[in-house]
PDB file of C-alpha atoms in Angstrom:
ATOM      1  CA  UNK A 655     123.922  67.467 106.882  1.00 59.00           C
ATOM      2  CA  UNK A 656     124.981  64.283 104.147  1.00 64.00           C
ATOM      3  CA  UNK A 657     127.880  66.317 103.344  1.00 65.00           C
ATOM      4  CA  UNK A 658     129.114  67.432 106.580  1.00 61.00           C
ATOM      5  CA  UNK A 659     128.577  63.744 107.559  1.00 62.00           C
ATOM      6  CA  UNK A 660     130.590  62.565 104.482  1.00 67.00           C
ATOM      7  CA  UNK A 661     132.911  65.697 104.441  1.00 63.00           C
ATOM      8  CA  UNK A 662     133.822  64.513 108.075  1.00 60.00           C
ATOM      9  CA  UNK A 663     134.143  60.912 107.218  1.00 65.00           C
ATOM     10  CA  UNK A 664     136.713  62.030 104.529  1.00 70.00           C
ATOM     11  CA  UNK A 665     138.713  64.207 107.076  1.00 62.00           C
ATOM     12  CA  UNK A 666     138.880  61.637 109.666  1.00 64.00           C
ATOM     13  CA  UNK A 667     140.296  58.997 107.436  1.00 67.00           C
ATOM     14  CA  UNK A 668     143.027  61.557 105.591  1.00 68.00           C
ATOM     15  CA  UNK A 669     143.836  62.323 108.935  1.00 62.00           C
ATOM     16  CA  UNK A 670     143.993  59.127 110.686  1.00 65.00           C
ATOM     17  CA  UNK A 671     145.956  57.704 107.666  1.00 67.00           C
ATOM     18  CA  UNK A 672     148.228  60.655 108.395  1.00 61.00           C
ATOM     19  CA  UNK A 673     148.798  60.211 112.000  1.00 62.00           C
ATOM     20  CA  UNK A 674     149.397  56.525 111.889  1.00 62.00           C
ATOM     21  CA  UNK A 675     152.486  57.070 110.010  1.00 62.00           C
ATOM     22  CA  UNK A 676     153.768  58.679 113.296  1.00 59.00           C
ATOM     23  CA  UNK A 677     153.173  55.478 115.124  1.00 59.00           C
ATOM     24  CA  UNK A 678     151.430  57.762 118.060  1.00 58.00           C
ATOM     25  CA  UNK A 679     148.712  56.785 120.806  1.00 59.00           C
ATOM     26  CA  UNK A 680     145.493  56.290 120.231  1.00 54.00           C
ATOM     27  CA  UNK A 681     144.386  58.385 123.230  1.00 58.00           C
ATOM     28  CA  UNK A 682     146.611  61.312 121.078  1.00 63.00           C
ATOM     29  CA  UNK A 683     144.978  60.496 117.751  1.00 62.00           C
ATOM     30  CA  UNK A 684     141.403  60.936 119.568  1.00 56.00           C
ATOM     31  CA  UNK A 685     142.301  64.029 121.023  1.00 61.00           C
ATOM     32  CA  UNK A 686     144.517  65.847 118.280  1.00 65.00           C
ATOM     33  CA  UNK A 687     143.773  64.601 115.116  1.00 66.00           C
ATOM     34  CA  UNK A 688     140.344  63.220 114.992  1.00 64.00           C
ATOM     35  CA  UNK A 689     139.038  65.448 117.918  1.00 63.00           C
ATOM     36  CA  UNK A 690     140.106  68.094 115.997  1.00 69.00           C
ATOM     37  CA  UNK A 691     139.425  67.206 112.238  1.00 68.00           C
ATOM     38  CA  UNK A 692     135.601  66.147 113.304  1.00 67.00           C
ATOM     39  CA  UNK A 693     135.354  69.626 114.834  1.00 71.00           C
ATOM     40  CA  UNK A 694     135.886  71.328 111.396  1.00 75.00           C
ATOM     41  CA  UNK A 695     132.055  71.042 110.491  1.00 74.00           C
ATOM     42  CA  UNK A 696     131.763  73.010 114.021  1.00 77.00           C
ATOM     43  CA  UNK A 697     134.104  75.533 112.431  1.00 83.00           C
ATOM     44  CA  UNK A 698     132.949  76.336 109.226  1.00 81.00           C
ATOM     45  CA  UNK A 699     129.360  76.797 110.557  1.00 83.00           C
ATOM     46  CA  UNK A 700     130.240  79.018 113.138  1.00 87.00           C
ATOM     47  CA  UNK A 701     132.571  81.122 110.927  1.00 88.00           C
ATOM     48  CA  UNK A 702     129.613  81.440 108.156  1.00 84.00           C
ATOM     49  CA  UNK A 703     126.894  82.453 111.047  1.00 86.00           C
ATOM     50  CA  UNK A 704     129.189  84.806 112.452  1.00 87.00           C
ATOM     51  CA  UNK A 705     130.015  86.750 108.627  1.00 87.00           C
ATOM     52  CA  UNK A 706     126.238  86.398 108.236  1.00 85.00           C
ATOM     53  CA  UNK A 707     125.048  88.409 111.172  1.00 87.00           C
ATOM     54  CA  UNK A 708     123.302  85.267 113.196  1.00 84.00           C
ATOM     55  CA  UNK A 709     126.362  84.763 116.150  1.00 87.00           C
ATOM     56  CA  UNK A 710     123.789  82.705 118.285  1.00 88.00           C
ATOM     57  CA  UNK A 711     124.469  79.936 115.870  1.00 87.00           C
ATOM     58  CA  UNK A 712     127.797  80.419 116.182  1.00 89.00           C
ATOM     59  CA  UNK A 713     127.859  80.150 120.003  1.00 92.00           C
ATOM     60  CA  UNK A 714     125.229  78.180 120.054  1.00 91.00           C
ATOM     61  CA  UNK A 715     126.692  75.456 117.633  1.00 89.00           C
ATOM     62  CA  UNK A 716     129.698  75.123 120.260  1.00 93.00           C
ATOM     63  CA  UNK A 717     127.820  74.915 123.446  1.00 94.00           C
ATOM     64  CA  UNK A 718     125.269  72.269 121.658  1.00 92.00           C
ATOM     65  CA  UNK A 719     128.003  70.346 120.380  1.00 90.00           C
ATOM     66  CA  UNK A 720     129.771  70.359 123.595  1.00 94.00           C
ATOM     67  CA  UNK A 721     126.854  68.978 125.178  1.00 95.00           C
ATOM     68  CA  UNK A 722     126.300  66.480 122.560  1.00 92.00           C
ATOM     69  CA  UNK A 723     129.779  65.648 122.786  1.00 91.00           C
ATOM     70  CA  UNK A 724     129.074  64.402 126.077  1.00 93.00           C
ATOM     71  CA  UNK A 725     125.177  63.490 127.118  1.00 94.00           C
ATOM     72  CA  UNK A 726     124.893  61.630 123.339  1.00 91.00           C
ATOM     73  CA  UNK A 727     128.039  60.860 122.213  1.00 88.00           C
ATOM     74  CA  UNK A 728     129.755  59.944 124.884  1.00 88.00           C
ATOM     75  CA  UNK A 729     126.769  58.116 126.195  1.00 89.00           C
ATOM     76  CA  UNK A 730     126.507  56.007 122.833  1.00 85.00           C
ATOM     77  CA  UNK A 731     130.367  54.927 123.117  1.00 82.00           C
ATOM     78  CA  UNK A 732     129.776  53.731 126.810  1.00 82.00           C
ATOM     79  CA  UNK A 733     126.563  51.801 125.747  1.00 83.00           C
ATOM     80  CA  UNK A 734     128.840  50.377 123.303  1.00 79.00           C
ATOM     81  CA  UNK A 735     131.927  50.000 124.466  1.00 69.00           C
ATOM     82  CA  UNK A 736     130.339  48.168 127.727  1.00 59.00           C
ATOM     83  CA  UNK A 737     133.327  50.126 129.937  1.00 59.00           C
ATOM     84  CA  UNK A 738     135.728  51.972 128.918  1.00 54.00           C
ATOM     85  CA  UNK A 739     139.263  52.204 130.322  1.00 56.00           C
ATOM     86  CA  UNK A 740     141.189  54.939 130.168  1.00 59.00           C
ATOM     87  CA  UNK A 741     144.521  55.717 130.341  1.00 61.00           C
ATOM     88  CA  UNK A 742     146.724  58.418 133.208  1.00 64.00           C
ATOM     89  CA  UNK A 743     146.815  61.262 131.045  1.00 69.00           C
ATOM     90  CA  UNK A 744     143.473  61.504 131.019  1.00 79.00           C
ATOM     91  CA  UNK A 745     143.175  63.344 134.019  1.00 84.00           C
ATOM     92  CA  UNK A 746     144.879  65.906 132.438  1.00 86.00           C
ATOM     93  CA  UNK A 747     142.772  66.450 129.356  1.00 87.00           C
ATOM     94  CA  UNK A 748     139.710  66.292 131.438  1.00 92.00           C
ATOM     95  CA  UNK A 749     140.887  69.663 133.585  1.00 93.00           C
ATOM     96  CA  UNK A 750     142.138  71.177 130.405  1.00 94.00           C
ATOM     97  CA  UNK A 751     138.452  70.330 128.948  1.00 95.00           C
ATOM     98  CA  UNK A 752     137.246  72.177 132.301  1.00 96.00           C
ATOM     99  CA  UNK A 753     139.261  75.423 132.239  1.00 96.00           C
ATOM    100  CA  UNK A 754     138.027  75.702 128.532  1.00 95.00           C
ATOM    101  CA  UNK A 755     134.364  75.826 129.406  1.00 96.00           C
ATOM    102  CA  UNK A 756     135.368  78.514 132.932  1.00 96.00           C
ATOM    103  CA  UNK A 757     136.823  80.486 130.052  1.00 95.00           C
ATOM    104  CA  UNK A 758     133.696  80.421 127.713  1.00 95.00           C
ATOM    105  CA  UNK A 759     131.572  81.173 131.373  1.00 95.00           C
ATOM    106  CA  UNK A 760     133.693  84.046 131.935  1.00 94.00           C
ATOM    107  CA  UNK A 761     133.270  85.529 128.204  1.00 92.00           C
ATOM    108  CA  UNK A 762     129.440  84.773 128.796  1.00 92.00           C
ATOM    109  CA  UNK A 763     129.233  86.966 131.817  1.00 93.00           C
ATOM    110  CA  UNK A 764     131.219  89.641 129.733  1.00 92.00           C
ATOM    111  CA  UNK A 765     128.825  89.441 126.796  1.00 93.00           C
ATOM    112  CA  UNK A 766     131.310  89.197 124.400  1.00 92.00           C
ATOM    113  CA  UNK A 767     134.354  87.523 122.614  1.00 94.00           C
ATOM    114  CA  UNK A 768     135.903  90.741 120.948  1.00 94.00           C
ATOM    115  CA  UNK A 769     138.914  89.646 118.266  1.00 94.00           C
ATOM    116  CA  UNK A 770     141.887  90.153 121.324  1.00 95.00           C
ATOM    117  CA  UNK A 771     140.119  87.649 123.811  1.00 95.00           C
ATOM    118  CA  UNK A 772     139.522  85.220 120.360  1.00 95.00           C
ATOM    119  CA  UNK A 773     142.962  85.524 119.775  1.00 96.00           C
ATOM    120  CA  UNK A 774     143.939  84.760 123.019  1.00 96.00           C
ATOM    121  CA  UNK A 775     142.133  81.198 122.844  1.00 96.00           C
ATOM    122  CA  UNK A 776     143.584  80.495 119.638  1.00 94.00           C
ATOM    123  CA  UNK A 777     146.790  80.417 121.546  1.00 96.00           C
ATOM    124  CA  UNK A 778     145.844  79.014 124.244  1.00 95.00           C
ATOM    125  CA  UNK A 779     144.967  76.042 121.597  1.00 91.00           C
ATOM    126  CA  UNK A 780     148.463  76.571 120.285  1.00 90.00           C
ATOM    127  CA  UNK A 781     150.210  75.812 123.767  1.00 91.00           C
ATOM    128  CA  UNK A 782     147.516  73.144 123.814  1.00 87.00           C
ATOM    129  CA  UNK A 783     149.079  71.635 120.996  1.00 82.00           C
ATOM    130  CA  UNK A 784     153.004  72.308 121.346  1.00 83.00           C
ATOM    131  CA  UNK A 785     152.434  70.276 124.973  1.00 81.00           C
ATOM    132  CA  UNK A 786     151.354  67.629 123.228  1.00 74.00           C
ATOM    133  CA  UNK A 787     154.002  67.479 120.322  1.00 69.00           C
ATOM    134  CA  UNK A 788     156.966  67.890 123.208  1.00 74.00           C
ATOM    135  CA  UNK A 789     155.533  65.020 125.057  1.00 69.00           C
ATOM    136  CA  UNK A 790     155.186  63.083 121.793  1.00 62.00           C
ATOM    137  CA  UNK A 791     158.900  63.783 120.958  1.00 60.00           C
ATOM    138  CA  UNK A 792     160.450  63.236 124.551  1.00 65.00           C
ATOM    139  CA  UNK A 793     158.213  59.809 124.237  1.00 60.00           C
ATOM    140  CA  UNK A 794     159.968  59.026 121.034  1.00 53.00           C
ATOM    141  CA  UNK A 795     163.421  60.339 122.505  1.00 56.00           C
ATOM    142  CA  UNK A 796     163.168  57.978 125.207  1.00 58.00           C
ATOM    143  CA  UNK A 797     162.058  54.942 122.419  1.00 55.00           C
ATOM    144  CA  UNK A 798     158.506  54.638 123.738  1.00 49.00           C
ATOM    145  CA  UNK A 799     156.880  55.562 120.665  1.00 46.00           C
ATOM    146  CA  UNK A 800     155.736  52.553 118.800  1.00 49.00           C
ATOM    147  CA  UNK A 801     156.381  52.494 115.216  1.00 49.00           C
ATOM    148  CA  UNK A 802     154.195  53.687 112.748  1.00 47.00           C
ATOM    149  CA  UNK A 803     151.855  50.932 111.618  1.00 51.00           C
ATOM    150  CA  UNK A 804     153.466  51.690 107.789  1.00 48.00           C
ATOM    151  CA  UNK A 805     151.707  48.174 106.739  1.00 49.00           C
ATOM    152  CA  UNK A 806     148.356  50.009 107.389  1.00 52.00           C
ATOM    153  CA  UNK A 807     148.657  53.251 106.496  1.00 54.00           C
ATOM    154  CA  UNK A 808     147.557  54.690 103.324  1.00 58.00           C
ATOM    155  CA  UNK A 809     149.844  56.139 101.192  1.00 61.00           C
ATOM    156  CA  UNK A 810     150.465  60.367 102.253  1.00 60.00           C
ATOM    157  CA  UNK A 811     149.578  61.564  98.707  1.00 60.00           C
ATOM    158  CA  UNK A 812     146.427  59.812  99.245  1.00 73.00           C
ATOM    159  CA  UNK A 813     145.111  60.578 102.613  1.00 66.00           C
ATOM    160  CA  UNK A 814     146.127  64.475 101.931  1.00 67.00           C
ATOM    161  CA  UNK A 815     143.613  64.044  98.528  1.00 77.00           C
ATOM    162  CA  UNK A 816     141.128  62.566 100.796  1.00 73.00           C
ATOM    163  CA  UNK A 817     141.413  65.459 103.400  1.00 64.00           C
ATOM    164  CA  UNK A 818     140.597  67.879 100.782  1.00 71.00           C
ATOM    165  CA  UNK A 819     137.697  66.542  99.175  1.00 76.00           C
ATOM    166  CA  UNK A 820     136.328  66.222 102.841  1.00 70.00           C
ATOM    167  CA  UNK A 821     137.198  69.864 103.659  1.00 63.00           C
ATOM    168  CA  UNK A 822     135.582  71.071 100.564  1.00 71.00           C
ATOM    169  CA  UNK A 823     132.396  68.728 101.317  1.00 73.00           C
ATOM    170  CA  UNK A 824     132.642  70.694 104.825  1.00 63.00           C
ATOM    171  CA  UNK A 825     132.999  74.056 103.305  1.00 61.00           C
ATOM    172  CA  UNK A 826     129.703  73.692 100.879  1.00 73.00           C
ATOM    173  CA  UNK A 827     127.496  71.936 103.691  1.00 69.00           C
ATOM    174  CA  UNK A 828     128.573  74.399 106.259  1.00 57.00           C
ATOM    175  CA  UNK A 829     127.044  77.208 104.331  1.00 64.00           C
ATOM    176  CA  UNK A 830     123.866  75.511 103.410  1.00 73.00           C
ATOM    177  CA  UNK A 831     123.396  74.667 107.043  1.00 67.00           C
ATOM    178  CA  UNK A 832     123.619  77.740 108.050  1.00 62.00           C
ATOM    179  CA  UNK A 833     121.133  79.241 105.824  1.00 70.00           C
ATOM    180  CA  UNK A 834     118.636  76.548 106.350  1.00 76.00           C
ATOM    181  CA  UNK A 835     118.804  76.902 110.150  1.00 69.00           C
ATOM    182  CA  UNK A 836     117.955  80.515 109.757  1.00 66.00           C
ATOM    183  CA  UNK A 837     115.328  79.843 108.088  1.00 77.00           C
ATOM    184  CA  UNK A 838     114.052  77.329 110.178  1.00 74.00           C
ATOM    185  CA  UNK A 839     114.293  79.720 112.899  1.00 68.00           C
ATOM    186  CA  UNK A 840     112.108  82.372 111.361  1.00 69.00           C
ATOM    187  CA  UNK A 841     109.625  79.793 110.080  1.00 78.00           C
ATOM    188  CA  UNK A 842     108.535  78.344 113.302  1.00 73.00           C
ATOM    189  CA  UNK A 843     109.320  81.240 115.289  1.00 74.00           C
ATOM    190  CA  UNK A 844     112.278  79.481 117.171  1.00 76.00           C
ATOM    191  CA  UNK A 845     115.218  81.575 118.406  1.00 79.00           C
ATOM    192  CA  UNK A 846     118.394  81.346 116.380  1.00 78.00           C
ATOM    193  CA  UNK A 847     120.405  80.374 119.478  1.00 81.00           C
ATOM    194  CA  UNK A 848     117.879  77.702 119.938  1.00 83.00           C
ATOM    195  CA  UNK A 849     118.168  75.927 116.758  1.00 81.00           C
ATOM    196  CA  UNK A 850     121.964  76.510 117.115  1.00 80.00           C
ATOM    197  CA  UNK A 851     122.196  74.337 120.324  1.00 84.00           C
ATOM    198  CA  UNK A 852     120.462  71.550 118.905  1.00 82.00           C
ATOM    199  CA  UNK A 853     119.499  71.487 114.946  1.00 78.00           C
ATOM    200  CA  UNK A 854     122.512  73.138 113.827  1.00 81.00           C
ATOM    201  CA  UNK A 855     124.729  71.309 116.805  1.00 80.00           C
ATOM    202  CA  UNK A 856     123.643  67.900 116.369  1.00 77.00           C
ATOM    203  CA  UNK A 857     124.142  68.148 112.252  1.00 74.00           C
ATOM    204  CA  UNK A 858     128.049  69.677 113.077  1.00 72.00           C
ATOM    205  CA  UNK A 859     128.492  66.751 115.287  1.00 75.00           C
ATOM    206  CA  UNK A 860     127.628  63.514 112.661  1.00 72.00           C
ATOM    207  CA  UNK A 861     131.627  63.584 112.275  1.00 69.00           C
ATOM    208  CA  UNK A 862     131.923  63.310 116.157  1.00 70.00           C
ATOM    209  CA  UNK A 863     129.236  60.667 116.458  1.00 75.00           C
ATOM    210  CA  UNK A 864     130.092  58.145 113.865  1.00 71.00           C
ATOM    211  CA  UNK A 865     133.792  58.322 114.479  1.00 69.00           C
ATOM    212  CA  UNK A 866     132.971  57.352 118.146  1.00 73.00           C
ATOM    213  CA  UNK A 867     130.276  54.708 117.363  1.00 73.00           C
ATOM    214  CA  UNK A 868     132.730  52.916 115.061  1.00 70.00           C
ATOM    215  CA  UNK A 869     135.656  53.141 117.259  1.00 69.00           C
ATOM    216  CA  UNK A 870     133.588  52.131 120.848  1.00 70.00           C
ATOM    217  CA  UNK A 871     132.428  49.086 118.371  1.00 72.00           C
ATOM    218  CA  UNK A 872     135.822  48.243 117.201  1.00 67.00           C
ATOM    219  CA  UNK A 873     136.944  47.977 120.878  1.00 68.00           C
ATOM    220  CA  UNK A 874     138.945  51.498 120.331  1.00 67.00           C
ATOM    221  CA  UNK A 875     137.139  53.247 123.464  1.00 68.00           C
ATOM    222  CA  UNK A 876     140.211  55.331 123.687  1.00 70.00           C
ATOM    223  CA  UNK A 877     139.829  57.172 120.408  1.00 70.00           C
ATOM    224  CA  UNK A 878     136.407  57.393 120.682  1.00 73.00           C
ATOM    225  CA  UNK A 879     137.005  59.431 124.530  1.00 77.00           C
ATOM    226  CA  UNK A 880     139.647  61.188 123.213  1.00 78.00           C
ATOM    227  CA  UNK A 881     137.713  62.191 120.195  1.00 78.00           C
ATOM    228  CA  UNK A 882     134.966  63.703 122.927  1.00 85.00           C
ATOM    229  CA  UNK A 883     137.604  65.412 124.969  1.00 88.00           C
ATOM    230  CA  UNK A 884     139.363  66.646 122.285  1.00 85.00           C
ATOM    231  CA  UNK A 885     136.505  68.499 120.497  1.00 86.00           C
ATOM    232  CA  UNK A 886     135.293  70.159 123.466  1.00 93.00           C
ATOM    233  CA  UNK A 887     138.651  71.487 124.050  1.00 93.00           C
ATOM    234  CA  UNK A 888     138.705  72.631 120.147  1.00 90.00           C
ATOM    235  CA  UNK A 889     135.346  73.484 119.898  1.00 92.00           C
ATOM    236  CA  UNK A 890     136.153  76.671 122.843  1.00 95.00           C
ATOM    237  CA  UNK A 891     139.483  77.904 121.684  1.00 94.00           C
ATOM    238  CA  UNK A 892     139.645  77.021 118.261  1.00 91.00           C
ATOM    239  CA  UNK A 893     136.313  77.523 116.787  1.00 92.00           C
ATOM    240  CA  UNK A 894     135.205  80.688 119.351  1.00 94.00           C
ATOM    241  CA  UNK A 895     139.171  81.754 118.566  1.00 94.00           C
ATOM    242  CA  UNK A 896     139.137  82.046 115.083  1.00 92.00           C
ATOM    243  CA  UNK A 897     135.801  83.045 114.701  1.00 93.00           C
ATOM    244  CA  UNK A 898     135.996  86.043 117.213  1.00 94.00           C
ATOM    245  CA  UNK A 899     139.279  86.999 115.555  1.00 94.00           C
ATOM    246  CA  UNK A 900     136.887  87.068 112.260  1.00 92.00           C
ATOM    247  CA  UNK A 901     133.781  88.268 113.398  1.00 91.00           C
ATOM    248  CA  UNK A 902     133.583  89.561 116.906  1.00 92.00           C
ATOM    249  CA  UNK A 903     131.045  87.537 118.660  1.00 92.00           C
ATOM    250  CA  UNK A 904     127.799  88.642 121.057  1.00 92.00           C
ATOM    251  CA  UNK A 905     126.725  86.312 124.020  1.00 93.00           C
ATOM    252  CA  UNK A 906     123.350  86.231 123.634  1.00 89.00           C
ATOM    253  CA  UNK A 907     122.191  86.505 127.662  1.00 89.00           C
ATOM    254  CA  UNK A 908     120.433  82.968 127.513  1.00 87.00           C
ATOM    255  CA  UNK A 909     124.236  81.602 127.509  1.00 91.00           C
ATOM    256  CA  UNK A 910     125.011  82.749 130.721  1.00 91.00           C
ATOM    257  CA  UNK A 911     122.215  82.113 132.653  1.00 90.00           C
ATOM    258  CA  UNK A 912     121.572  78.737 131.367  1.00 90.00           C
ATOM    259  CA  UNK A 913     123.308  76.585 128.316  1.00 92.00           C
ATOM    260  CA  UNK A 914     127.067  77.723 129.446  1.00 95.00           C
ATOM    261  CA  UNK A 915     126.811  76.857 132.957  1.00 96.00           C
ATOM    262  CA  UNK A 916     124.301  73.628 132.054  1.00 95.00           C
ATOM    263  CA  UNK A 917     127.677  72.618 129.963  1.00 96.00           C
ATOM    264  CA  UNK A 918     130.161  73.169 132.161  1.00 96.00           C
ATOM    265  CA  UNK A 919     127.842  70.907 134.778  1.00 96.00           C
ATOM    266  CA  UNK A 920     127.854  68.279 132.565  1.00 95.00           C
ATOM    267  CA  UNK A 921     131.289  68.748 131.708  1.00 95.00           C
ATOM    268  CA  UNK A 922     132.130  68.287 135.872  1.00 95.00           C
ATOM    269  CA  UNK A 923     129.894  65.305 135.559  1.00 92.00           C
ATOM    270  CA  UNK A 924     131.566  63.609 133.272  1.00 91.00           C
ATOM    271  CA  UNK A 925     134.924  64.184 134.801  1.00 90.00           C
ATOM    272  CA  UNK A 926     134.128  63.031 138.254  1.00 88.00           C
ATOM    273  CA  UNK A 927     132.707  59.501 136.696  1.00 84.00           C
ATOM    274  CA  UNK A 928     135.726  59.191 134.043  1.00 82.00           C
ATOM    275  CA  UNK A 929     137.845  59.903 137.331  1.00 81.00           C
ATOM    276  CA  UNK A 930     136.101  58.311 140.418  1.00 79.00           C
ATOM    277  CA  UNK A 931     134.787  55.055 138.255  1.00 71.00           C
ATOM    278  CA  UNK A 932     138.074  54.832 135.856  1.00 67.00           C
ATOM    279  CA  UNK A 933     135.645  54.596 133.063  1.00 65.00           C
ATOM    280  CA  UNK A 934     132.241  54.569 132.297  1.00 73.00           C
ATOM    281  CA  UNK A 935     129.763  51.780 131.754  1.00 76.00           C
ATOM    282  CA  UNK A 936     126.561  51.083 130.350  1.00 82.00           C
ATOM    283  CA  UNK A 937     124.598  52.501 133.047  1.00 86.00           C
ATOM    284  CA  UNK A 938     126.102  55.945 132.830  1.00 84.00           C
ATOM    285  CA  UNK A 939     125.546  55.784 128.908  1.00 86.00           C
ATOM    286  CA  UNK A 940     121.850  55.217 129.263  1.00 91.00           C
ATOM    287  CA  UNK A 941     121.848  58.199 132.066  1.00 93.00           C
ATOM    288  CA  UNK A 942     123.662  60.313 129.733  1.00 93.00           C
ATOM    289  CA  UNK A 943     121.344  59.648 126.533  1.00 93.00           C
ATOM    290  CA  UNK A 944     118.169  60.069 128.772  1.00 95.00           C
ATOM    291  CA  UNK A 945     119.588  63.867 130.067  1.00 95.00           C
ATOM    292  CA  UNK A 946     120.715  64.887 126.377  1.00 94.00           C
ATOM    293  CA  UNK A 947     117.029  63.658 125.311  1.00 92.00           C
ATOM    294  CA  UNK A 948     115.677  65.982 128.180  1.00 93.00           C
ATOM    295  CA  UNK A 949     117.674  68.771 127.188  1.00 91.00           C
ATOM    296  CA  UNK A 950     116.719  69.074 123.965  1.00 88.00           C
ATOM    297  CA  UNK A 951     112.921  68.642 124.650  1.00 87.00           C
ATOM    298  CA  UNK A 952     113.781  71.646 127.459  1.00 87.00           C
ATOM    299  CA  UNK A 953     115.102  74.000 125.162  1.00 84.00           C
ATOM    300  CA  UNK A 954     111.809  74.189 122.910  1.00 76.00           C
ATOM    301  CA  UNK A 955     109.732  74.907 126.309  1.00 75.00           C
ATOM    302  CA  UNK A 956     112.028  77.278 127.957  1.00 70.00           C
ATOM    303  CA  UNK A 957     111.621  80.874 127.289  1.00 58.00           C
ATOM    304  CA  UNK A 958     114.832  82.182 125.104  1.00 55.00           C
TER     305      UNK A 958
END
């Protein structure tokens, strides 16, 4: 887990260095850059447990670090952050978020991600994506896009060397994970998908949780949302995407009649407070913590 921690650090500052020199939104940096570089941990675990016959990790790892996304993360940037604004488009990301996890409901109830319905994520992520680089161009068309903080940023040479050290960190730690999980699993006589939704989850999602810890405490609550939002939306159709078009994937049944839907609960949750309250508070972040804390101690009593 220290290297998918550090390997995540590493990506999220080659990134961040990256996207500053494009003098975009914080709210966009959450969501695009960091939400997807802190997912890559997410990625490379689920592609290894998929190649190495154990794809309850692999789903697993995405529904556990969706929930974690949420319940802890999310709940740790709101205990932090005190409240935390957000801005219009919000809405937006929040239903995109939402049609994600029907999708990943749907494939439960199927059984299945073969490599056609993985591809068709992957571009779904892909129109995901080109939305937000039209509106970032018809923003900078119009001369609302503020200049890139050039003062501040790293030089490119050097935030692309720290991106690859970060993804290689990533790379190694992924595959060590993956192995020890399994082994975990058969030790204590745990169910793979079990220690998928919360050992191997919560390790994939150190990148997630610092990142937003640091950002809530340096008053940047919206890259620390955004960062939430945006790996839950990666997490569905780019890490289930590319790994189906890998490895087909098998829903174990315990998906559908319990994590998925749990998830996209939480996921409504969420929403409805982000929408109704225009932000959450501290409250809501202890309520959140307390349910993820629940969760967890649930899965080790449930049958599964």
């Amino acid at each position: 887990m220290g290297l998918l921690f550090g390997g995540g650090e590493f990506l999220v500052r080659g990134a961040v260095g990256l996207a500053r020199r494009f003098g975009v939104s914080e709210l966009v940096i959450g969501l695009t850059i960091v939400g997807f570089a802190t997912s890559t941990p997410e990625l490379l675990v689920s592609v290894k447990a998929a190649l190495k016959g154990v794809p309850e990790i692999a789903v697993g790892n995405v529904v556990g670090s969706n929930i974690a996304n949420i319940l802890l993360i999310g709940g740790f940037t709101a205990l932090l952050a005190s409240r935390v604004p957000l801005e219009r488009g919000i809405r937006r990301e929040l239903g995109i978020m939402l049609g994600a996890s029907m999708l990943l409901l749907i494939a439960s109830a199927w059984g299945a991600i073969p490599r056609l319905a993985g591809l068709a994520l992957f571009l779904l992520l892909a129109f995901y994506l080109a939305m937000h680089f039209r509106a970032a161009r018809q923003s900078h068309a119009a001369g609302e896009l503020r200049r890139p903080d050039m003062a501040g940023a790293a030089p490119a040479w050097r935030s692309l060397m720290v991106l690859s050290a970060g993804l290689a960190m990533l790379a190694i730690g992924a595959d060590w994970l993956v192995d020890g999980a399994s082994s975990i699993a058969r030790a204590v006589g745990v169910s793979e998908a079990v220690i998928g939704l919360t050992v191997v989850a919560l390790g994939t999602s150190l990148p997630e949780l610092a990142t937003s810890i640091v950002a809530a405490w340096r008053g940047r609550s919206e890259v620390a949302v955004g960062n939430v939002i945006g790996s839950n939306i990666f997490n569905i159709l780019g890490i289930l995407g590319v790994t189906a078009m890998i490895e087909p994937l098998d829903i174990a049944s315990r998906f559908l009649w319990f994590d998925v839907p749990l998830m996209l609960a939480i996921s409504i949750l969420f929403s409805a407070a982000v929408v109704v309250r225009n932000g959450l508070g501290r409250r809501s972040g202890a309520i959140m913590l307390a349910a993820y804390l629940a969760y967890t101690a649930a899965l080790f009593v449930l049958p599964g």
